[in-house]
PDB file of C-alpha atoms in Angstrom:
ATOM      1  CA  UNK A   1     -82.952 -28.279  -1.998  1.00 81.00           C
ATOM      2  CA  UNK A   2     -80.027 -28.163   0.683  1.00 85.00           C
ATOM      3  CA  UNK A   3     -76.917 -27.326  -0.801  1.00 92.00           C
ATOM      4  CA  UNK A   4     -73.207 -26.393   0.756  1.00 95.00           C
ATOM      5  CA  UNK A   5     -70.981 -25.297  -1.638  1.00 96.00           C
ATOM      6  CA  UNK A   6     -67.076 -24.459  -0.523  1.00 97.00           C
ATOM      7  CA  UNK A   7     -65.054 -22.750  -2.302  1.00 97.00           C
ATOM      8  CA  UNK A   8     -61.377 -20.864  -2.062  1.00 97.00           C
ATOM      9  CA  UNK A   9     -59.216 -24.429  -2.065  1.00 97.00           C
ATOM     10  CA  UNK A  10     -55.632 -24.461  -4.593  1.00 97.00           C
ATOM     11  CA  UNK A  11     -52.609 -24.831  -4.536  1.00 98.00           C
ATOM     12  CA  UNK A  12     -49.847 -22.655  -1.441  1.00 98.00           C
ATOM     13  CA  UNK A  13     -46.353 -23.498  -0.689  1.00 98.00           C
ATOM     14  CA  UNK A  14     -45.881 -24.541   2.459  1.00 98.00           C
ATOM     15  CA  UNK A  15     -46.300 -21.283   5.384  1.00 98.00           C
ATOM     16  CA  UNK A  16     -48.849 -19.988   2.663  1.00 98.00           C
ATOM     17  CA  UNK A  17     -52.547 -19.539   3.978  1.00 98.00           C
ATOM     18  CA  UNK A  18     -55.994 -20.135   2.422  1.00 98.00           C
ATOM     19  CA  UNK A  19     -59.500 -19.506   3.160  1.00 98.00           C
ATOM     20  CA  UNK A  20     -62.182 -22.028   2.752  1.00 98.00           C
ATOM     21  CA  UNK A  21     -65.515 -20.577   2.742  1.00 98.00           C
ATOM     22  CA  UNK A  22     -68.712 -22.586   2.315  1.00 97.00           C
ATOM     23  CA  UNK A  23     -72.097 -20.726   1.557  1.00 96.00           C
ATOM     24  CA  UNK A  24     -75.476 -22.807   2.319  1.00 93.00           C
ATOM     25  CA  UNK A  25     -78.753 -22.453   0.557  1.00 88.00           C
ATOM     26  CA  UNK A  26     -81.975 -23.836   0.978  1.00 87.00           C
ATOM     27  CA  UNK A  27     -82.548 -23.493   4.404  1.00 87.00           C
ATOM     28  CA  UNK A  28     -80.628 -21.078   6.965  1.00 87.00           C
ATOM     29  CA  UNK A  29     -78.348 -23.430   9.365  1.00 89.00           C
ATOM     30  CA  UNK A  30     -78.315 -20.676  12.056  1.00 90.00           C
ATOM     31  CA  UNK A  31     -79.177 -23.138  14.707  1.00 92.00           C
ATOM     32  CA  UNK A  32     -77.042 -26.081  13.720  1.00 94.00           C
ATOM     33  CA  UNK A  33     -73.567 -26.782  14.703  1.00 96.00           C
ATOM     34  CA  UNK A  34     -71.151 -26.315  11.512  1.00 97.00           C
ATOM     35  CA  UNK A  35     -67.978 -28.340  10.387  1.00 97.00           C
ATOM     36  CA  UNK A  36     -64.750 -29.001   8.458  1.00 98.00           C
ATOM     37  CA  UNK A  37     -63.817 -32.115   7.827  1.00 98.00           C
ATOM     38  CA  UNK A  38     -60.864 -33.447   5.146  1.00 98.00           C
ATOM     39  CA  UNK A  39     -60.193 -36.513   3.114  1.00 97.00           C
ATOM     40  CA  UNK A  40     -56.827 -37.086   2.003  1.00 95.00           C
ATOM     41  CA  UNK A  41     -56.000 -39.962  -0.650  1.00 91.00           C
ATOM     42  CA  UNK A  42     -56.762 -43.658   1.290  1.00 94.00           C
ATOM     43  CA  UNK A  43     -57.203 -42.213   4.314  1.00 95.00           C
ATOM     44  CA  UNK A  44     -60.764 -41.426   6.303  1.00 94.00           C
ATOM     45  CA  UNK A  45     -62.714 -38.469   6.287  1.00 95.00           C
ATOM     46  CA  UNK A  46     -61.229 -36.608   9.974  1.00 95.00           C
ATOM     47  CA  UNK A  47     -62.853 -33.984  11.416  1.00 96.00           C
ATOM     48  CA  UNK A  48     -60.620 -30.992  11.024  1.00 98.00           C
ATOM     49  CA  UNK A  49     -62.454 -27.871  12.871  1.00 98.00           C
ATOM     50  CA  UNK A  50     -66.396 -27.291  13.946  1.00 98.00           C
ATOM     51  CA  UNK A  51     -68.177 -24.228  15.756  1.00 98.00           C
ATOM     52  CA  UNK A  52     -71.228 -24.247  17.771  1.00 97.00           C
ATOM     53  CA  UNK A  53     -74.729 -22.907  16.298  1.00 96.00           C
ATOM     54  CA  UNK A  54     -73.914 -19.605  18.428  1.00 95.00           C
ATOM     55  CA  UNK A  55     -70.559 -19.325  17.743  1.00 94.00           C
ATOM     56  CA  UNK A  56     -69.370 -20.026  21.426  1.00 96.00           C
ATOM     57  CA  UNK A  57     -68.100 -23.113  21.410  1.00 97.00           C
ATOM     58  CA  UNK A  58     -65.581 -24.367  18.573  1.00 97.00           C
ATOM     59  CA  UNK A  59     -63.283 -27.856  18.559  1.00 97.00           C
ATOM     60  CA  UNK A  60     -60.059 -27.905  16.338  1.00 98.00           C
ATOM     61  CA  UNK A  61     -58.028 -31.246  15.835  1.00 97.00           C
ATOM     62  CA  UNK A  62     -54.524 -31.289  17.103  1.00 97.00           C
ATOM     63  CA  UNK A  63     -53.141 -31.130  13.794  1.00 97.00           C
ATOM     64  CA  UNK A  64     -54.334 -27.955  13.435  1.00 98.00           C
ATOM     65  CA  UNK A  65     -55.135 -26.566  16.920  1.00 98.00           C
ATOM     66  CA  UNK A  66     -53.147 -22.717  16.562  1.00 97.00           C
ATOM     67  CA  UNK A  67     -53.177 -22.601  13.144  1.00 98.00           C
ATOM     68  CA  UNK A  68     -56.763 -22.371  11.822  1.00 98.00           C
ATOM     69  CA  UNK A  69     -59.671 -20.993  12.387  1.00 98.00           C
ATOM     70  CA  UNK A  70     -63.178 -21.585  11.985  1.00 98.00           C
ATOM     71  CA  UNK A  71     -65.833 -18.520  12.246  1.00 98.00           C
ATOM     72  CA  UNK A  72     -69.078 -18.289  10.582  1.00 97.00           C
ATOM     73  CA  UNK A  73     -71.309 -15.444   9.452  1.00 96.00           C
ATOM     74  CA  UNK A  74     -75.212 -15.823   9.961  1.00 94.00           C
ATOM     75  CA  UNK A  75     -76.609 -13.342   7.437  1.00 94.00           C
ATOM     76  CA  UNK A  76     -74.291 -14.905   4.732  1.00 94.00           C
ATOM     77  CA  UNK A  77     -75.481 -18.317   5.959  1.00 94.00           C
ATOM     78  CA  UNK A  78     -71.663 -18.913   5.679  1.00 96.00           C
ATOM     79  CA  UNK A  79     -68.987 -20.780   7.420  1.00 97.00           C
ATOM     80  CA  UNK A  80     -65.285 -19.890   6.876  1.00 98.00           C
ATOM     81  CA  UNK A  81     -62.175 -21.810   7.725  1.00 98.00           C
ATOM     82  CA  UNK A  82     -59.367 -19.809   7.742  1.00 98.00           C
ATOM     83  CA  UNK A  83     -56.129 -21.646   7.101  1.00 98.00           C
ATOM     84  CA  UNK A  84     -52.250 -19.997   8.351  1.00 98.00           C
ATOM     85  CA  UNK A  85     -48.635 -21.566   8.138  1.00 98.00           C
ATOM     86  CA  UNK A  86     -50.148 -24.934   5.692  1.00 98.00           C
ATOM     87  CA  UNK A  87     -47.794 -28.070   5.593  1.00 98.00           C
ATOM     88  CA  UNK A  88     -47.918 -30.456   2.808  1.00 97.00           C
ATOM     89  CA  UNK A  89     -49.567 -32.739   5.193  1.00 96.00           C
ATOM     90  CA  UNK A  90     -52.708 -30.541   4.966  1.00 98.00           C
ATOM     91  CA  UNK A  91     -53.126 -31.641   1.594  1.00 98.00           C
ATOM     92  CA  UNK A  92     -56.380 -33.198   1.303  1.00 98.00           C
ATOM     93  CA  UNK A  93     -60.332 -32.408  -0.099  1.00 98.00           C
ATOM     94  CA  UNK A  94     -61.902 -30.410   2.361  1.00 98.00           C
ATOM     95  CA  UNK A  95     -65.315 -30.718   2.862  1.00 98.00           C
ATOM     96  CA  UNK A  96     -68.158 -27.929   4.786  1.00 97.00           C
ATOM     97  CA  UNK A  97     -70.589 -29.705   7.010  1.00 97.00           C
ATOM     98  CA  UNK A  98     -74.017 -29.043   8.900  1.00 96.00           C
ATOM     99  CA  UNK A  99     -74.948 -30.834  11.935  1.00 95.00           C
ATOM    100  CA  UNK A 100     -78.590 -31.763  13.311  1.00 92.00           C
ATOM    101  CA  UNK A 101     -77.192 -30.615  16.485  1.00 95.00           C
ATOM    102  CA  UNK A 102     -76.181 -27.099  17.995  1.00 95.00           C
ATOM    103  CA  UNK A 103     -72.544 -28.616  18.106  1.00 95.00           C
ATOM    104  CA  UNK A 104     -71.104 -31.670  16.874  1.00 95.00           C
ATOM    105  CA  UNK A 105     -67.507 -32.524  16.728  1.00 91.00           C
ATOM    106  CA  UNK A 106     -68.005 -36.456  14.704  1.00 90.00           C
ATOM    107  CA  UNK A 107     -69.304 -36.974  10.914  1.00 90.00           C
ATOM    108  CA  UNK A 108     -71.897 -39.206  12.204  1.00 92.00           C
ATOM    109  CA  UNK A 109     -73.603 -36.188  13.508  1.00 94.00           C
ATOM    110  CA  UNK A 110     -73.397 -34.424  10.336  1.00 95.00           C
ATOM    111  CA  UNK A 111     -76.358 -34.587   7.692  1.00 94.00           C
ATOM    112  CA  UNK A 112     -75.430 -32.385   4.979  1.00 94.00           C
ATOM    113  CA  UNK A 113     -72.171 -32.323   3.117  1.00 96.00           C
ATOM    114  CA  UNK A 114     -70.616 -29.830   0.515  1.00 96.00           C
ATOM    115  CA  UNK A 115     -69.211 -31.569  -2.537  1.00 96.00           C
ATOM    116  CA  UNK A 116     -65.237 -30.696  -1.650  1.00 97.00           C
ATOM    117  CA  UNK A 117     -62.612 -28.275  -2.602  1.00 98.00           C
ATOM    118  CA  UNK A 118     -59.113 -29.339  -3.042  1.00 98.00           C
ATOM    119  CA  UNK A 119     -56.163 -27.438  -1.141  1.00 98.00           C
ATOM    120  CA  UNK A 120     -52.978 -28.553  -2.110  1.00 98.00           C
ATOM    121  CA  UNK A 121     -49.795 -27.747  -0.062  1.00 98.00           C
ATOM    122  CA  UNK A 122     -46.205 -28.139  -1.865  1.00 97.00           C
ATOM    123  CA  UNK A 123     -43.055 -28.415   0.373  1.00 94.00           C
TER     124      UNK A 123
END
């Protein structure tokens, strides 16, 4: 069974960091693309940050371009997002991602999903 399972979402004052890591199991993702995606309340799941299955290519939105970072680590079969100077409009659930593909930057390309982890950013 194929599970993704973040972890390292809370609570930070705003110019706090966090970092989201997500840990697969079941099958090794080394050749799939990876993602972050977040959900806040009545609003759509957005892509927030993806990384190619190598590592060489990654997207970020604009939201977030120059302030996180997404890196992964093969033998951990992990993906990280690393998340510097938050705003309270970061405040959503985020959510890990695999891809079919060696890179995807849309949830329609994305087949397995991580249950969430709440990050909550106060002003």
């Amino acid at each position: 069974q194929v599970q993704l399972v973040e972890s390292g979402g809370g609570l930070v004052q705003a110019g706090g960091s966090l970092r989201l890591s997500c840990a697969a199991s079941g099958r090794t993702f080394s050749s799939n693309g990876m993602g972050w995606f977040r959900q806040a309340p009545g609003k759509e799941r957005d892509i927030v940050a993806a990384i190619s299955w190598n590592g060489g290519r990654t997207y970020y939105s604009d939201s977030v371009k120059g302030r996180f970072t997404i890196s992964r680590d093969y033998a951990k079969n992990s993906v990280y997002l690393q998340m510097n100077s938050l705003k309270p409009e970061d405040t959503a659930v985020y959510y890990c991602a695999a891809s079919r593909y060696g890179y995807a930057d849309s949830p329609p390309k994305y087949d397995y999903w991580g249950q969430g982890t709440q990050v909550t950013v106060s002003s």
